C-alpha angles and dihedrals in degrees: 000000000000082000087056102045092043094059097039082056088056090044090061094037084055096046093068102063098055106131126234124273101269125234137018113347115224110260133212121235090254089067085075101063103119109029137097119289089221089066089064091045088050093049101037101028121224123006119241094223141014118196130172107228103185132339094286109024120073114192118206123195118216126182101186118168124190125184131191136186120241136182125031092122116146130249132168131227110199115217093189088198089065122002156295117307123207116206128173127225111248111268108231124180116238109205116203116206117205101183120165154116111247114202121213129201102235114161087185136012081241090074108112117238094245094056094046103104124201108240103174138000119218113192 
């Protein structure tokens, strides 16, 4: 029991120095309020659709899908008759759906990309 409770004493002082996930962390649509309008058209390409919703407001529809590929990672099952053996864990692809309409804040059509702010996102 004093084994037990040892190591389950070592298992919570290593938990907490796992360190944290590296590089750039996914965002949500929201995350773009505020920000020019010409950094989603340079991200997502196009727009599928491009309506004006009121004088001043410009709405712009994106569909952008991103997938990624996640497990493989290895682990190790012991047959202590013949030997180590080494699996894999099963690779399965995570798709990630921004879809939404970002609305911009244009007075004029003259207004130039970089100076269209989103102001709201509508999914």
């Amino acid at each position: 029991m004093k084994k037990l409770i040892a190591v389950a004493g070592l298992a919570l002082q290593t938990a907490g120095c796992v360190l944290p996930p590296q590089g750039e962390l996914a965002m949500t649509c929201t995350d773009f309020i505020g920000k020019p309008i010409s950094d989603r058209i340079a991200a997502f390409g196009p727009p599928q659709t491009v309506v004006r919703l009121s004088p001043t407001r410009v709405g712009y529809t994106f569909v952008a899908k991103t997938t990624t590929l996640s497990g493989g990672a290895v682990y190790y099952t012991t047959n202590y008759l013949v030997r180590v053996d080494k699996h894999r864990t099963p690779v399965y692809a995570m798709t990630t759906t921004c879809r939404g309409t970002f609305i911009v804040r244009a007075p004029s059509d003259a207004t130039p990309l970089d100076q269209r702010i989103i102001v709201d996102v509508v999914t």
